[in-house]
């Protein structure tokens, strides 16, 4: 009985962590800041992103993350890539997904 209860609690704990990971972008910046922003929808893509060496091409390859950074006013995390208007231009030019 106690073993079953422990197993159930561990499964619930792991499921909670999985949902947390699926709902957040964790971003490592060049300034040694680790930022956390919510995702638009659950998914494991871009859950942890190290942007320290990113270029404009890298930013264009991650349109959902770039869209969230713009929406949450966290574009200063990508100041080494460009300013907020430049990032919006990159997103507009290279986005292959629609806003959902």
Coordinates of N, CA and C in Angstrom, one line a residue:
X1 N 0.8 -1.2 0.0 CA 0.0 0.0 0.0 C 0.9 1.3 0.0
X2 N 1.9 1.3 0.9 CA 2.7 2.5 1.0 C 3.6 2.6 -0.3
X3 N 4.0 1.5 -0.8 CA 4.8 1.5 -2.1 C 3.9 2.1 -3.2
X4 N 2.7 1.7 -3.3 CA 1.8 2.2 -4.3 C 1.6 3.7 -4.2
X5 N 1.4 4.1 -3.0 CA 1.2 5.6 -2.7 C 2.4 6.4 -3.1
X6 N 3.6 5.9 -2.8 CA 4.8 6.5 -3.2 C 5.0 6.6 -4.7
X7 N 4.6 5.5 -5.4 CA 4.7 5.5 -6.8 C 3.7 6.5 -7.4
X8 N 2.5 6.6 -6.9 CA 1.5 7.6 -7.4 C 2.0 9.0 -7.2
X9 N 2.6 9.3 -6.0 CA 3.1 10.6 -5.7 C 4.3 11.0 -6.6
X10 N 5.1 10.0 -6.9 CA 6.3 10.3 -7.8 C 5.8 10.6 -9.2
X11 N 4.8 9.8 -9.7 CA 4.2 10.0 -11.0 C 3.6 11.4 -11.1
X12 N 2.8 11.8 -10.1 CA 2.2 13.1 -10.1 C 3.3 14.2 -10.1
X13 N 4.3 14.0 -9.3 CA 5.4 15.0 -9.3 C 6.1 15.2 -10.6
X14 N 6.4 14.0 -11.2 CA 7.0 14.1 -12.6 C 6.1 14.6 -13.6
X15 N 4.8 14.3 -13.6 CA 3.9 14.9 -14.5 C 3.8 16.4 -14.4
X16 N 3.8 16.9 -13.1 CA 3.8 18.3 -12.9 C 5.1 19.0 -13.5
X17 N 6.2 18.4 -13.3 CA 7.4 19.0 -13.9 C 7.4 19.0 -15.4
X18 N 6.8 17.9 -16.0 CA 6.7 17.8 -17.4 C 5.8 18.9 -18.0
X19 N 4.7 19.2 -17.3 CA 3.8 20.3 -17.7 C 4.5 21.6 -17.5
X20 N 5.3 21.8 -16.5 CA 6.0 23.1 -16.3 C 7.1 23.3 -17.4
X21 N 7.8 22.2 -17.7 CA 8.8 22.3 -18.8 C 8.1 22.6 -20.1
X22 N 7.0 22.0 -20.4 CA 6.3 22.2 -21.7 C 5.6 23.6 -21.8
X23 N 5.5 24.3 -20.7 CA 4.8 25.6 -20.7 C 5.7 26.8 -20.6
X24 N 7.0 26.6 -20.5 CA 7.9 27.7 -20.3 C 9.1 27.7 -21.3
X25 N 9.6 28.9 -21.7 CA 10.8 29.0 -22.4 C 11.8 29.5 -21.3
X26 N 12.9 28.7 -21.2 CA 14.0 29.1 -20.3 C 15.1 29.6 -21.2
X27 N 15.5 30.9 -21.1 CA 16.5 31.5 -22.1 C 17.7 31.9 -21.3
X28 N 18.9 31.4 -21.8 CA 20.2 31.8 -21.3 C 20.7 32.9 -22.2
X29 N 21.0 34.0 -21.6 CA 21.5 35.2 -22.3 C 23.0 35.5 -22.2
X30 N 23.5 36.3 -23.0 CA 25.0 36.6 -22.9 C 25.3 37.3 -21.6
X31 N 24.4 37.9 -20.9 CA 24.7 38.7 -19.7 C 24.6 37.7 -18.5
X32 N 24.7 36.4 -18.7 CA 24.6 35.4 -17.6 C 23.3 35.4 -16.9
X33 N 22.2 36.0 -17.6 CA 20.9 36.0 -17.0 C 20.2 34.7 -17.6
X34 N 19.4 34.1 -16.7 CA 18.5 33.0 -17.2 C 17.1 33.5 -17.0
X35 N 16.5 33.7 -18.1 CA 15.1 34.3 -18.1 C 14.1 33.2 -18.4
X36 N 12.9 33.4 -17.9 CA 11.8 32.5 -18.0 C 10.6 33.3 -18.5
X37 N 10.0 32.8 -19.6 CA 8.8 33.4 -20.2 C 7.8 32.3 -20.5
X38 N 6.5 32.5 -20.4 CA 5.5 31.5 -20.8 C 5.4 31.3 -22.3
X39 N 5.1 30.1 -22.7 CA 4.9 29.8 -24.1 C 3.5 30.1 -24.5
X40 N 3.2 30.2 -25.7 CA 1.8 30.4 -26.2 C 1.0 29.1 -26.1
X41 N 1.7 28.0 -26.3 CA 1.0 26.7 -26.2 C 2.0 25.6 -25.7
X42 N 1.5 24.6 -25.1 CA 2.3 23.5 -24.5 C 3.1 22.8 -25.6
X43 N 4.3 22.5 -25.3 CA 5.2 21.8 -26.2 C 6.6 21.8 -25.7
X44 N 7.4 20.9 -26.1 CA 8.8 20.8 -25.6 C 9.8 21.5 -26.5
X45 N 9.4 22.0 -27.6 CA 10.4 22.7 -28.5 C 10.8 24.0 -27.8
X46 N 12.1 24.3 -27.9 CA 12.6 25.6 -27.3 C 12.3 25.7 -25.8
X47 N 12.3 24.6 -25.1 CA 12.1 24.7 -23.6 C 13.3 25.4 -23.0
X48 N 14.5 25.0 -23.4 CA 15.7 25.6 -23.0 C 16.5 26.1 -24.2
X49 N 16.8 27.4 -24.2 CA 17.4 28.0 -25.4 C 18.6 28.8 -24.9
X50 N 19.8 28.5 -25.4 CA 21.0 29.3 -25.1 C 21.2 30.3 -26.2
X51 N 21.0 31.5 -26.0 CA 21.0 32.5 -27.1 C 22.3 33.3 -27.1
X52 N 23.3 32.9 -26.3 CA 24.5 33.7 -26.1 C 25.3 33.9 -27.5
X53 N 25.2 32.9 -28.4 CA 26.0 33.0 -29.6 C 25.0 33.2 -30.8
X54 N 23.8 33.6 -30.6 CA 22.8 33.7 -31.7 C 23.2 34.8 -32.7
X55 N 22.8 34.5 -33.9 CA 22.8 35.5 -35.0 C 21.4 35.8 -35.4
X56 N 21.2 36.7 -36.4 CA 19.9 36.9 -36.9 C 19.3 35.7 -37.5
X57 N 20.1 34.8 -38.2 CA 19.6 33.6 -38.8 C 19.1 32.6 -37.7
X58 N 19.8 32.6 -36.6 CA 19.3 31.7 -35.5 C 18.0 32.2 -34.9
X59 N 17.8 33.5 -34.8 CA 16.6 34.1 -34.3 C 15.4 33.8 -35.3
X60 N 15.7 33.9 -36.6 CA 14.7 33.6 -37.6 C 14.3 32.1 -37.5
X61 N 15.2 31.2 -37.1 CA 14.9 29.8 -37.0 C 14.0 29.4 -35.8
X62 N 13.7 30.4 -35.0 CA 12.9 30.1 -33.8 C 11.8 31.2 -33.7
X63 N 10.9 31.2 -34.6 CA 9.8 32.2 -34.7 C 8.9 32.3 -33.5
X64 N 8.6 31.1 -32.9 CA 7.7 31.1 -31.7 C 8.4 31.8 -30.5
X65 N 9.6 31.5 -30.3 CA 10.4 32.1 -29.2 C 10.5 33.6 -29.5
X66 N 10.9 34.0 -30.7 CA 11.0 35.4 -31.0 C 9.7 36.1 -30.8
X67 N 8.6 35.5 -31.2 CA 7.3 36.1 -31.1 C 7.0 36.4 -29.6
X68 N 7.3 35.4 -28.7 CA 7.1 35.6 -27.3 C 8.0 36.6 -26.7
X69 N 9.2 36.7 -27.1 CA 10.1 37.7 -26.6 C 9.6 39.1 -26.9
X70 N 9.1 39.3 -28.1 CA 8.5 40.6 -28.6 C 7.3 40.9 -27.8
X71 N 6.4 39.9 -27.6 CA 5.1 40.1 -26.9 C 5.3 40.4 -25.4
X72 N 6.3 39.8 -24.8 CA 6.5 40.0 -23.4 C 7.6 41.1 -23.1
X73 N 8.0 41.8 -24.2 CA 8.9 42.9 -24.0 C 10.2 42.5 -23.4
X74 N 10.7 41.4 -23.9 CA 12.0 40.8 -23.4 C 13.0 40.8 -24.5
X75 N 12.9 41.7 -25.5 CA 13.8 41.7 -26.6 C 15.2 42.1 -26.2
X76 N 15.4 42.7 -25.0 CA 16.7 43.1 -24.6 C 17.6 41.8 -24.3
X77 N 16.9 40.7 -24.2 CA 17.7 39.4 -24.1 C 18.4 39.1 -25.4
X78 N 18.0 39.6 -26.5 CA 18.6 39.4 -27.8 C 19.2 40.7 -28.3
X79 N 19.7 41.6 -27.4 CA 20.2 42.9 -27.9 C 21.5 42.7 -28.7
X80 N 22.2 41.5 -28.6 CA 23.4 41.3 -29.4 C 23.0 40.9 -30.8
X81 N 21.7 40.5 -31.0 CA 21.2 40.2 -32.3 C 20.6 41.4 -33.0
X82 N 19.9 42.2 -32.3 CA 19.3 43.4 -32.9 C 18.4 44.1 -31.9
X83 N 17.9 45.2 -32.3 CA 16.9 46.0 -31.5 C 15.5 45.4 -31.7
X84 N 14.6 45.8 -30.9 CA 13.2 45.3 -31.0 C 12.6 45.4 -32.4
X85 N 12.7 46.6 -33.1 CA 12.2 46.7 -34.4 C 12.9 45.8 -35.4
X86 N 14.3 45.6 -35.2 CA 15.0 44.7 -36.1 C 14.5 43.3 -35.9
X87 N 14.3 42.9 -34.7 CA 13.8 41.5 -34.4 C 12.4 41.3 -35.0
X88 N 11.6 42.3 -34.9 CA 10.2 42.2 -35.5 C 10.3 42.1 -37.0
X89 N 11.3 42.8 -37.6 CA 11.5 42.7 -39.1 C 12.0 41.3 -39.4
X90 N 12.9 40.7 -38.6 CA 13.4 39.4 -38.9 C 12.2 38.4 -38.8
X91 N 11.4 38.6 -37.8 CA 10.2 37.7 -37.7 C 9.3 37.8 -38.9
X92 N 9.0 39.0 -39.3 CA 8.1 39.3 -40.4 C 8.6 38.7 -41.7
X93 N 9.9 38.8 -41.9 CA 10.6 38.3 -43.2 C 10.7 36.8 -43.2
X94 N 11.0 36.2 -42.0 CA 11.4 34.8 -42.0 C 10.4 33.8 -41.4
X95 N 9.3 34.3 -40.8 CA 8.4 33.5 -40.1 C 7.7 32.6 -41.1
X96 N 7.7 31.3 -40.8 CA 7.0 30.3 -41.7 C 5.7 29.8 -41.0
X97 N 5.5 30.2 -39.7 CA 4.3 29.8 -39.0 C 3.4 31.0 -38.8
X98 N 2.1 30.7 -38.8 CA 1.1 31.8 -38.6 C 0.9 31.9 -37.1
X99 N 0.4 33.1 -36.7 CA 0.0 33.3 -35.3 C -1.2 32.5 -35.0
X100 N -1.1 31.7 -33.9 CA -2.3 30.9 -33.5 C -2.7 31.3 -32.1

